[in-house]
XYZ file of C-alpha atoms in Angstrom:
696
model
C 79.299 -39.911 11.524
C 78.504 -36.210 11.670
C 80.865 -34.013 13.497
C 79.280 -32.231 16.735
C 79.898 -29.110 15.171
C 77.774 -29.442 12.302
C 75.110 -30.884 14.353
C 75.862 -27.897 16.204
C 75.444 -25.527 12.889
C 72.362 -27.138 11.981
C 70.243 -26.686 15.046
C 71.237 -23.164 15.195
C 70.581 -22.496 11.445
C 67.317 -24.317 12.247
C 66.030 -22.444 15.154
C 67.137 -19.071 13.444
C 65.144 -20.120 10.354
C 62.041 -20.695 12.626
C 62.706 -17.766 14.614
C 62.563 -15.772 11.547
C 59.391 -17.549 10.025
C 57.738 -16.861 13.898
C 58.985 -12.945 13.117
C 57.698 -13.513 9.978
C 54.036 -14.372 10.649
C 54.317 -12.281 13.965
C 55.170 -9.226 11.845
C 52.503 -10.115 9.108
C 50.162 -10.271 11.767
C 50.764 -7.299 13.356
C 51.137 -5.487 9.690
C 47.327 -6.862 9.092
C 46.280 -5.614 12.597
C 47.418 -2.388 11.649
C 46.352 -1.890 8.129
C 43.429 -3.768 7.571
C 41.357 -3.691 4.339
C 38.567 -1.167 4.120
C 35.647 -3.422 4.694
C 33.017 -1.479 6.488
C 30.012 -3.660 8.148
C 27.401 -2.165 5.517
C 28.072 -0.853 2.220
C 27.043 2.749 1.007
C 24.293 1.567 -0.978
C 20.842 2.731 -2.727
C 17.906 3.126 -0.384
C 15.285 0.983 -1.201
C 11.633 1.151 -0.850
C 9.954 -1.976 -0.701
C 6.172 -3.604 -1.585
C 4.739 -5.591 1.100
C 6.547 -8.701 -0.425
C 9.756 -7.418 -0.607
C 9.795 -6.323 -4.221
C 11.630 -3.281 -5.062
C 8.826 -0.275 -5.423
C 11.624 2.524 -5.927
C 15.329 3.313 -5.428
C 17.263 6.433 -4.395
C 20.902 6.998 -5.948
C 24.006 6.965 -3.272
C 25.116 10.194 -2.386
C 27.994 9.857 -5.075
C 25.319 9.346 -7.698
C 25.916 5.565 -8.257
C 22.658 3.236 -8.596
C 24.209 0.001 -6.117
C 21.743 -2.141 -5.126
C 22.791 -4.332 -1.990
C 22.589 -7.766 -3.325
C 22.180 -11.340 -1.669
C 23.131 -14.500 -2.967
C 19.605 -15.892 -2.761
C 18.214 -12.845 -4.657
C 20.583 -14.141 -7.896
C 20.119 -16.531 -10.442
C 22.408 -19.732 -9.067
C 23.199 -20.393 -13.091
C 24.433 -16.720 -12.986
C 26.596 -17.153 -10.151
C 28.146 -20.840 -11.579
C 29.062 -19.049 -14.783
C 30.710 -15.966 -12.943
C 32.898 -18.514 -11.090
C 33.466 -20.258 -13.734
C 34.602 -17.207 -15.738
C 36.489 -15.141 -13.581
C 37.870 -17.744 -10.579
C 37.304 -21.298 -11.313
C 38.978 -22.167 -7.928
C 37.280 -19.475 -5.988
C 35.838 -21.727 -3.166
C 39.365 -23.507 -2.418
C 41.925 -21.093 -2.524
C 42.527 -18.530 0.081
C 42.389 -15.754 -1.908
C 45.150 -15.881 -4.199
C 44.936 -18.571 -7.078
C 48.984 -19.276 -7.593
C 48.386 -21.593 -10.416
C 46.200 -18.838 -12.672
C 49.131 -15.917 -11.415
C 51.677 -18.221 -12.914
C 49.765 -19.106 -15.891
C 49.473 -15.532 -16.504
C 52.823 -14.529 -16.120
C 54.214 -17.651 -18.607
C 51.701 -16.140 -21.264
C 52.954 -12.319 -20.623
C 56.418 -13.763 -20.871
C 56.024 -15.461 -24.034
C 53.672 -12.959 -25.739
C 54.915 -9.610 -24.449
C 51.424 -8.623 -23.649
C 48.822 -9.798 -21.004
C 46.661 -12.828 -22.557
C 44.845 -13.646 -19.359
C 44.511 -12.214 -15.832
C 45.232 -13.797 -12.632
C 42.917 -11.818 -10.670
C 40.605 -13.912 -8.169
C 37.204 -12.720 -7.479
C 38.750 -11.781 -3.838
C 41.475 -9.518 -5.614
C 38.968 -7.824 -7.641
C 36.844 -7.527 -4.552
C 40.058 -5.862 -3.388
C 40.143 -3.331 -6.444
C 36.679 -2.521 -5.849
C 37.213 -1.503 -2.382
C 40.287 0.416 -2.744
C 40.696 1.584 -6.743
C 44.587 1.433 -7.693
C 45.931 4.356 -9.521
C 47.870 2.392 -11.802
C 48.500 -1.268 -13.090
C 51.339 -1.777 -11.775
C 53.433 -4.368 -10.166
C 53.196 -2.967 -7.140
C 49.216 -2.791 -7.255
C 48.924 -6.086 -7.944
C 50.933 -7.109 -4.897
C 48.893 -5.253 -2.976
C 45.522 -6.442 -4.211
C 47.401 -9.967 -3.239
C 47.797 -8.866 0.444
C 44.302 -7.412 0.247
C 42.832 -10.542 -1.006
C 44.512 -12.424 1.819
C 43.073 -9.997 4.522
C 39.532 -10.230 2.848
C 39.667 -14.092 2.915
C 40.678 -14.032 6.742
C 37.731 -11.494 7.523
C 34.863 -12.634 5.259
C 33.193 -15.860 4.301
C 33.211 -17.043 0.677
C 29.320 -16.031 0.432
C 29.983 -12.752 2.065
C 33.118 -11.906 -0.878
C 30.508 -12.873 -3.607
C 27.580 -10.720 -2.325
C 29.977 -8.139 -1.989
C 31.261 -8.440 -5.254
C 28.011 -8.644 -6.680
C 27.036 -5.426 -5.266
C 30.107 -3.215 -5.969
C 30.770 -4.853 -9.431
C 30.801 -2.115 -12.205
C 28.313 -2.338 -15.075
C 28.614 0.917 -16.968
C 28.064 4.693 -16.311
C 26.645 4.824 -12.664
C 25.285 1.325 -12.635
C 26.902 -0.999 -9.711
C 25.895 -4.252 -8.727
C 24.278 -7.075 -10.696
C 20.614 -6.098 -9.410
C 21.037 -2.496 -10.913
C 22.334 -3.434 -14.385
C 19.765 -6.600 -14.788
C 17.369 -3.756 -13.697
C 18.315 -1.554 -16.155
C 19.342 -3.563 -18.956
C 16.591 -6.216 -18.512
C 14.160 -4.621 -16.291
C 13.894 -7.753 -14.010
C 15.546 -8.789 -11.086
C 18.615 -11.272 -11.773
C 16.490 -14.088 -9.755
C 14.726 -14.922 -13.664
C 17.925 -14.250 -15.475
C 18.269 -16.268 -18.948
C 21.166 -17.903 -19.959
C 22.187 -15.222 -22.570
C 21.584 -12.463 -19.812
C 23.351 -14.214 -17.423
C 26.727 -14.444 -19.944
C 26.566 -10.570 -20.891
C 26.022 -9.656 -16.935
C 29.252 -11.907 -16.461
C 31.309 -10.288 -19.191
C 30.347 -6.567 -18.553
C 32.437 -6.190 -15.314
C 36.095 -6.614 -17.128
C 35.332 -3.719 -19.488
C 32.192 -2.137 -18.491
C 32.452 1.200 -20.558
C 33.485 -0.611 -23.580
C 30.900 -3.136 -23.464
C 27.870 -1.066 -22.306
C 25.256 -2.387 -24.509
C 23.746 0.763 -24.675
C 26.635 2.567 -26.129
C 28.539 -0.153 -27.930
C 25.831 -2.888 -28.758
C 28.050 -5.140 -30.977
C 31.111 -5.154 -28.601
C 28.809 -6.275 -26.052
C 27.147 -8.948 -28.176
C 30.582 -10.442 -28.917
C 31.902 -10.380 -25.237
C 28.437 -12.366 -24.505
C 29.407 -15.227 -26.886
C 32.944 -15.297 -25.588
C 31.424 -15.805 -22.407
C 29.162 -18.501 -23.958
C 31.875 -20.317 -25.359
C 33.861 -20.448 -22.261
C 30.655 -22.214 -20.607
C 30.715 -24.817 -23.185
C 34.445 -25.689 -22.602
C 34.053 -25.539 -18.652
C 31.224 -28.019 -18.934
C 28.469 -25.659 -17.269
C 26.502 -25.201 -20.786
C 25.778 -28.019 -23.640
C 26.472 -26.644 -27.117
C 22.717 -26.632 -28.517
C 22.040 -24.430 -25.294
C 24.937 -22.145 -25.750
C 23.621 -21.904 -29.373
C 20.499 -21.163 -28.457
C 21.101 -18.442 -26.013
C 23.506 -16.659 -28.652
C 20.398 -16.261 -31.086
C 18.917 -14.164 -28.208
C 18.975 -10.135 -29.589
C 21.298 -8.084 -26.811
C 19.013 -5.197 -25.942
C 20.945 -1.852 -26.799
C 17.935 0.049 -24.261
C 19.167 1.248 -20.904
C 15.679 1.355 -18.762
C 14.884 3.054 -15.966
C 15.297 1.342 -12.631
C 11.426 1.392 -10.947
C 9.962 4.470 -9.676
C 6.537 3.610 -8.063
C 4.842 5.231 -5.305
C 6.907 8.420 -5.214
C 4.841 10.210 -2.788
C 5.086 7.568 -0.310
C 8.676 6.536 -1.172
C 9.706 10.202 -0.252
C 7.606 10.627 2.928
C 9.692 7.077 3.936
C 13.177 8.816 3.535
C 13.387 10.342 6.961
C 12.887 6.391 8.178
C 16.094 5.089 6.308
C 18.901 3.266 7.892
C 22.205 2.617 6.116
C 21.693 -1.150 4.340
C 17.895 -1.736 5.590
C 15.362 -1.348 2.951
C 11.792 0.573 3.546
C 8.648 -1.268 3.369
C 5.304 -0.053 2.805
C 2.202 -2.066 2.867
C 1.575 -1.415 -1.012
C 1.511 -4.188 -3.372
C 3.776 -3.700 -6.435
C 1.222 -5.103 -9.229
C -1.484 -2.810 -7.701
C 0.522 0.410 -7.678
C 1.908 -0.426 -10.949
C -1.540 -0.589 -12.754
C -2.781 2.479 -10.608
C -0.403 4.540 -11.683
C -0.640 3.692 -15.516
C -4.712 4.210 -15.164
C -3.995 7.543 -13.619
C -0.989 8.753 -16.271
C -3.573 7.855 -19.089
C -6.736 9.471 -17.735
C -4.799 12.543 -16.869
C -3.526 12.914 -20.313
C -7.070 12.346 -21.468
C -8.789 15.064 -19.600
C -6.438 17.688 -20.426
C -3.796 20.095 -18.926
C -3.150 20.760 -15.415
C -5.916 18.164 -14.287
C -4.486 15.590 -11.918
C -5.925 12.117 -10.768
C -5.044 10.634 -7.052
C -6.136 7.373 -6.190
C -6.256 5.153 -2.847
C -6.992 1.396 -2.960
C -7.170 -0.452 0.570
C -8.244 -3.514 1.854
C -11.145 -3.077 4.094
C -10.158 -6.020 6.383
C -6.934 -4.775 7.593
C -6.665 -1.335 6.383
C -3.777 -2.077 4.503
C -3.003 0.553 1.594
C -2.534 -1.472 -1.341
C -1.870 1.102 -3.778
C -1.860 4.894 -3.565
C -1.605 7.384 -6.432
C -0.557 11.190 -5.263
C -0.781 12.583 -8.483
C -0.972 11.706 -12.409
C 2.857 12.460 -12.608
C 5.256 13.339 -9.646
C 7.934 15.172 -12.097
C 4.830 16.956 -13.968
C 4.973 20.440 -12.887
C 2.138 21.673 -15.133
C -0.220 19.648 -12.806
C 1.796 20.062 -9.698
C 2.745 16.457 -9.260
C 4.835 16.773 -6.656
C 1.699 17.574 -4.190
C 0.092 14.419 -2.583
C -3.382 14.710 -3.399
C -4.763 12.015 -1.228
C -3.810 14.306 1.912
C -5.349 17.109 0.798
C -8.483 18.397 2.075
C -11.402 18.919 -0.073
C -14.934 19.268 -0.489
C -16.191 15.821 -0.875
C -19.290 16.711 -3.268
C -22.121 14.030 -2.385
C -20.020 11.216 -1.257
C -21.033 11.366 2.094
C -24.820 10.835 1.273
C -24.508 6.972 1.948
C -23.496 7.741 5.382
C -26.734 10.101 5.989
C -28.936 7.714 4.966
C -27.337 4.988 6.792
C -27.796 6.482 9.921
C -31.492 6.868 9.106
C -31.713 3.054 8.367
C -29.622 2.366 11.852
C -32.241 4.683 13.221
C -35.527 3.180 11.925
C -36.530 6.472 9.838
C -36.573 4.653 6.874
C -36.801 1.654 4.348
C -35.411 1.404 0.965
C -38.939 2.055 -0.176
C -40.026 4.479 1.719
C -41.307 7.467 -0.463
C -39.572 11.060 -0.017
C -40.309 14.298 -1.836
C -37.496 15.819 -4.131
C -38.886 19.242 -4.360
C -37.822 22.972 -3.588
C -37.555 22.908 0.579
C -36.401 25.641 2.585
C -34.089 24.502 5.683
C -34.129 27.721 8.174
C -32.895 29.637 5.098
C -30.992 26.918 3.590
C -32.381 26.177 0.196
C -30.816 23.059 -1.306
C -30.942 22.325 -5.004
C -30.090 19.634 -6.930
C -26.899 19.155 -9.419
C -29.147 19.407 -12.394
C -31.390 22.141 -10.972
C -34.530 19.741 -11.566
C -36.915 17.921 -9.133
C -38.016 14.426 -9.440
C -41.009 14.886 -7.195
C -42.022 11.605 -5.157
C -38.975 9.064 -5.160
C -38.008 6.022 -2.953
C -34.929 6.061 -0.797
C -33.149 3.781 -2.623
C -33.789 6.180 -5.808
C -32.777 9.201 -3.889
C -29.584 7.564 -3.016
C -28.768 6.031 -6.347
C -29.196 9.646 -8.392
C -27.769 11.472 -5.800
C -30.698 13.864 -5.137
C -29.426 17.145 -2.810
C -32.795 17.832 -1.518
C -33.895 14.162 -0.062
C -30.325 13.968 1.529
C -30.617 17.078 3.400
C -34.102 16.076 4.609
C -32.973 12.984 6.031
C -30.029 14.674 7.610
C -32.159 17.196 8.907
C -33.939 14.165 10.649
C -30.701 12.427 11.878
C -28.815 15.522 12.491
C -25.264 16.876 11.269
C -23.872 16.666 14.669
C -24.704 13.319 15.008
C -23.484 12.709 11.334
C -19.655 14.294 12.335
C -19.623 12.735 15.684
C -19.879 9.204 13.794
C -17.290 10.091 11.443
C -14.912 11.365 14.581
C -15.414 8.216 16.433
C -14.314 6.544 13.209
C -11.031 8.631 13.622
C -11.912 10.755 10.606
C -12.081 14.495 11.699
C -13.563 16.624 9.002
C -12.622 20.083 8.550
C -15.407 22.775 9.439
C -15.428 26.675 8.918
C -13.540 28.477 11.641
C -15.608 28.354 15.120
C -19.025 26.684 13.468
C -21.104 24.023 13.980
C -21.776 21.129 11.569
C -24.920 22.132 9.732
C -27.081 20.708 6.893
C -24.517 21.910 3.899
C -22.179 19.147 5.369
C -24.461 16.682 3.551
C -23.704 18.161 0.123
C -20.159 18.830 0.654
C -19.961 21.926 2.951
C -16.886 20.220 4.843
C -13.387 19.304 3.938
C -11.950 15.938 4.022
C -9.101 14.377 2.143
C -9.302 10.796 -0.700
C -8.042 8.816 2.487
C -10.192 9.791 4.682
C -13.137 8.937 2.024
C -11.939 5.482 1.213
C -11.156 4.898 5.278
C -14.947 5.862 5.818
C -16.092 3.271 3.019
C -14.143 0.746 4.085
C -16.729 0.143 7.064
C -19.314 -0.109 4.037
C -17.292 -3.183 2.666
C -16.557 -4.489 5.829
C -20.124 -5.030 7.517
C -20.070 -1.518 9.112
C -16.359 -2.350 10.794
C -13.795 0.040 10.119
C -9.990 0.375 10.409
C -7.816 3.075 10.074
C -5.612 3.253 7.068
C -1.804 2.848 6.968
C 0.723 2.479 4.666
C 3.776 2.282 6.383
C 4.929 5.914 6.299
C 2.926 6.369 9.957
C 5.371 6.506 12.787
C 6.097 3.616 14.848
C 3.689 4.608 17.849
C 0.819 5.672 15.045
C -2.509 4.621 16.884
C -4.541 1.908 14.511
C -8.236 2.022 15.309
C -11.256 -0.266 14.557
C -14.638 1.404 14.966
C -18.050 0.747 13.849
C -19.196 3.739 11.097
C -22.861 1.639 10.941
C -24.194 -1.117 12.343
C -24.227 -4.386 10.015
C -28.153 -3.967 8.944
C -27.773 -0.384 8.223
C -24.358 -1.037 6.149
C -26.082 -3.799 3.826
C -28.958 -1.723 3.343
C -26.461 0.971 2.015
C -24.268 -1.523 -0.182
C -27.681 -2.795 -1.780
C -28.522 0.232 -2.576
C -25.251 1.608 -4.446
C -24.671 -1.685 -5.539
C -27.693 -0.883 -8.221
C -25.930 2.159 -9.257
C -25.339 2.026 -13.389
C -21.682 2.187 -14.208
C -20.426 4.552 -16.081
C -21.118 4.097 -20.346
C -18.196 1.577 -21.583
C -17.181 0.037 -18.214
C -16.613 -3.566 -17.486
C -18.926 -4.995 -14.928
C -17.404 -5.441 -11.592
C -19.878 -5.999 -8.944
C -19.262 -3.156 -6.771
C -20.962 -0.877 -5.145
C -20.078 3.049 -5.702
C -20.925 6.645 -5.380
C -19.801 9.334 -7.046
C -19.548 13.378 -6.143
C -19.054 16.744 -7.674
C -17.951 19.524 -5.303
C -19.300 23.194 -5.503
C -17.709 25.216 -8.516
C -16.479 22.058 -10.074
C -13.315 21.987 -8.528
C -13.483 18.240 -7.530
C -14.660 14.953 -8.955
C -15.071 12.125 -6.695
C -15.610 8.113 -7.178
C -15.595 5.676 -4.200
C -16.666 2.021 -4.706
C -16.037 -0.974 -3.106
C -16.318 -4.721 -3.362
C -16.589 -7.531 -0.441
C -13.014 -6.479 0.237
C -11.405 -3.842 -1.787
C -12.064 0.107 -1.427
C -10.987 2.250 -4.361
C -11.304 6.038 -4.217
C -10.701 8.458 -7.043
C -10.358 11.917 -7.006
C -10.181 14.367 -10.314
C -9.160 17.811 -10.344
C -6.670 21.042 -10.250
C -3.813 21.129 -7.247
C -4.625 24.808 -7.084
C -8.352 24.069 -6.998
C -9.243 25.873 -10.117
C -12.799 25.067 -11.309
C -13.307 23.028 -14.196
C -15.920 23.507 -16.554
C -17.837 20.393 -17.119
C -16.173 17.989 -14.247
C -18.337 16.014 -12.575
C -18.246 12.793 -10.620
C -19.986 10.428 -13.123
C -18.370 11.521 -16.174
C -14.944 12.506 -14.794
C -13.852 10.219 -11.755
C -16.298 6.997 -12.339
C -14.915 5.853 -15.458
C -11.241 6.032 -13.843
C -12.896 4.055 -10.355
C -13.792 0.883 -12.753
C -10.618 0.932 -15.011
C -8.758 0.974 -11.480
C -10.177 -2.118 -10.209
C -9.728 -3.934 -13.251
C -6.075 -2.827 -13.686
C -5.157 -3.227 -10.315
C -5.130 -7.175 -10.928
C -7.195 -8.231 -7.518
C -9.477 -10.899 -7.319
C -13.388 -9.465 -7.127
C -14.761 -10.325 -3.821
C -18.455 -10.669 -3.585
C -20.505 -7.867 -1.490
C -21.215 -8.954 1.965
C -24.274 -11.289 1.976
C -27.436 -10.282 3.819
C -27.094 -10.467 7.264
C -30.169 -12.061 9.141
C -32.931 -9.913 10.452
C -32.678 -7.272 7.783
C -35.992 -5.246 7.704
C -36.165 -4.650 3.792
C -39.934 -4.945 2.499
C -41.506 -4.100 -0.584
C -43.273 -1.240 -0.998
C -46.727 -2.432 -0.662
C -45.585 -4.010 2.518
C -44.422 -1.256 4.456
C -45.990 -0.260 7.304
C -47.629 2.907 7.125
C -44.833 4.858 9.095
C -42.421 4.265 6.845
C -44.666 4.501 3.519
C -43.955 8.365 3.494
C -40.963 10.329 4.944
C -41.319 13.219 7.106
C -39.167 14.271 9.935
C -40.179 16.399 12.950
C -38.257 18.164 15.581
C -37.472 15.085 17.563
C -36.231 12.867 14.625
C -39.245 10.590 14.779
C -41.062 9.728 11.476
C -44.786 11.727 11.432
C -47.579 9.860 10.643
C -51.116 10.521 11.279
C -52.586 8.130 14.187
C -55.507 5.839 13.031
C -54.418 3.142 15.602
C -54.998 3.237 19.655
C -52.064 4.735 21.401
C -49.416 2.893 22.610
C -50.007 1.072 26.362
C -47.613 -0.539 28.211
C -48.847 -3.733 29.697
C -45.919 -5.002 31.544
C -44.653 -4.371 33.926
C -47.901 -2.845 35.240
C -48.124 0.431 36.802
C -46.451 0.464 40.457
C -45.359 -3.024 40.403
C -42.637 -4.122 42.410
C -40.134 -6.329 40.821
C -37.003 -8.355 42.042
C -34.254 -8.369 39.726
C -31.676 -9.232 41.582
C -30.135 -5.803 41.236
C -27.225 -6.008 44.080
C -26.153 -9.093 43.007
C -23.875 -10.329 39.909
C -26.936 -12.475 38.609
C -28.678 -9.736 37.736
C -31.459 -9.810 35.188
C -33.014 -7.632 32.840
C -36.702 -6.515 32.715
C -38.769 -7.123 30.022
C -40.879 -4.327 28.431
C -44.037 -5.170 26.674
C -46.501 -2.613 24.991
C -49.584 -2.808 22.981
C -50.757 -0.324 20.422
C -48.961 2.468 18.978
C -47.036 2.899 15.930
C -43.319 1.784 15.087
C -40.638 2.529 15.757
C -40.375 3.228 19.244
C -38.349 5.036 21.483
C -38.068 3.802 25.334
C -36.945 5.909 28.380
C -35.908 4.976 31.628
C -36.156 8.061 34.545
C -36.245 10.474 31.521
C -32.737 8.912 30.181
C -33.250 7.212 26.420
C -32.579 3.426 25.782
C -29.794 2.842 23.188
C -31.714 3.268 19.600
C -35.272 3.044 18.519
C -37.124 -0.271 18.421
C -39.408 -1.588 15.804
C -40.407 -4.414 17.841
C -43.268 -4.279 20.837
C -40.899 -6.113 23.192
C -37.387 -4.370 24.988
C -35.307 -5.088 27.918
C -33.736 -2.939 30.381
C -31.367 -3.280 33.234
C -31.751 -0.992 35.582
C -28.462 0.684 37.550
C -30.022 0.497 41.034
C -32.800 -0.143 43.204
C -36.047 1.922 43.902
C -38.675 3.612 42.011
C -38.110 4.060 38.159
C -40.427 5.807 35.461
C -40.420 3.961 32.123
C -42.034 5.728 29.116
C -42.502 4.889 25.891
C -43.185 6.893 22.610
C -44.468 5.844 19.475
C -43.905 7.175 15.942
C -46.558 9.514 15.781
C -45.386 11.014 19.246
C -47.863 9.446 21.461
C -46.159 8.636 24.788
C -46.985 5.969 27.670
C -45.386 5.620 30.922
C -45.304 3.367 34.158
C -43.876 3.884 37.642
C -41.983 0.611 39.207
C -40.141 -0.325 42.051
C -36.928 -2.429 41.292
C -35.538 -4.813 44.189
């Protein structure tokens, strides 16, 4: 039997060992707490600007000059991750930060060969080296990595460790992280890597400068093939699949990272938060197509000229593409200036809204004849673009040919103040000369608007008269977004029908769009704005310094860009809005006499020589007492009927006009109280009739 003395010594030894172990654990615990690994909650990564679907539009380098894009596992091809783990750390999912078997194997190989044959570093140890770069490859540095790896494993999940490694791994030059490398070397996100591309990206972080394909193509090729062979040995690839991948060329090109939507992206930077991508309403494919069109067009147009474009979804107000200049970095074209937001003269692009108001008020029909001849409007004498005159033309022809004098005749009847008021209701504030009221010159571009303003107005035409405030994501969070009516549905359709008949520029692909062009005074700005049943595209061409350009015109310079922009946007064509019920659009021979020829008096009513009896109000009769239940919740409107006169008719109650001008001989009126009221009707010839009634 064991002596009591021996048992006592054994118990003391065991207790001492347990105490020493506990003390060691406690010490390590305290050291771990006192010296934690440098694991910030958010890595310092490149600021990303993304499109509406999360695709990268543009990235900005980190403050230390690196392209380092934050990477999640769901952004990377799964086969690449499997290859990385199999090549770098095959027991990654099982160990606690240190692979003891791999370290023993590496030590044995070093002892027998005298040099490093293979490394024993795990991905956790490599992450430790990335977040805390070592000064040398000493045993002390390796031991520190081991300790840090254990600490990292205690704090991060395996997925988080992989994601940080994939974000920080070096890939040559100032490229860090697999996303930056994939975009730079292959021009695509790592979600769509081929087997060959995956193998190259697995090989690069070990010796990133030596294996850079843009510097050392042969070495990169050899490293790629070594990974493919290892994957065959690991059972991840079949021999045939690896052989096919080995036949793929390794590109020696380093591409630029995506750099789309420069102006909008820079405008978003003040909103940047660490680790959070910025999101625009832009669609990457649309933006890419428009930027290509703008660059190519600017080269053809000549030096110093620039191109700006805005494409919007008329149903939502979302801007899907916006090009502030032909080239952001082209100083000769002042490319840094965002010409979508610069106030310029819109030329003739506001004419559709002049005619739209005239349709809305019943002053014209498409086939109404209007005179295109020299005219004097109180000293203002507009001239046509070609300095010629067409004589008698229809309203449809006048707008399609963009004749100036007819447009001013109609604006004189509609009223410039009414036009600008409608614009303001729609959220567009035209810039007028200081202390000047709206005048007739605004119909020919004598007012300032931006390209975004124009596109916003035209979204109303594409959307049945309903207009949404444009937005791209750069606006303040509390920015007001409104919906307004720019024209009623019938008037909007009339304008769409006319503009859809404008001849496309020579050589343009037929797209089924309605469009209008404009040229500002002095040949400084060329415009073209077009739309289908959903999308609106506006184009501006000119110089950022507002210098004149001889020969510049909307039809010749901007319209071809418009049609090409629609094609290259990649958006499917949407039919224009269908004809609403009740639209008044007769043939010329069926026009009533008051609409056969246009002429405007001071009251805005079409003038005509009366050949029919004057208007007579037949109901209610003069002096009648009518019970409408005005003081109750069930009050009913009074039906008004007349005979004779010429349409359109304007009704007044107690001298106050009722809403709109009506072509029908029936109307309704809901009084706001009881007592005597005077009802008056005025016809197109200016003749009037009145009755007095007592409302109960």
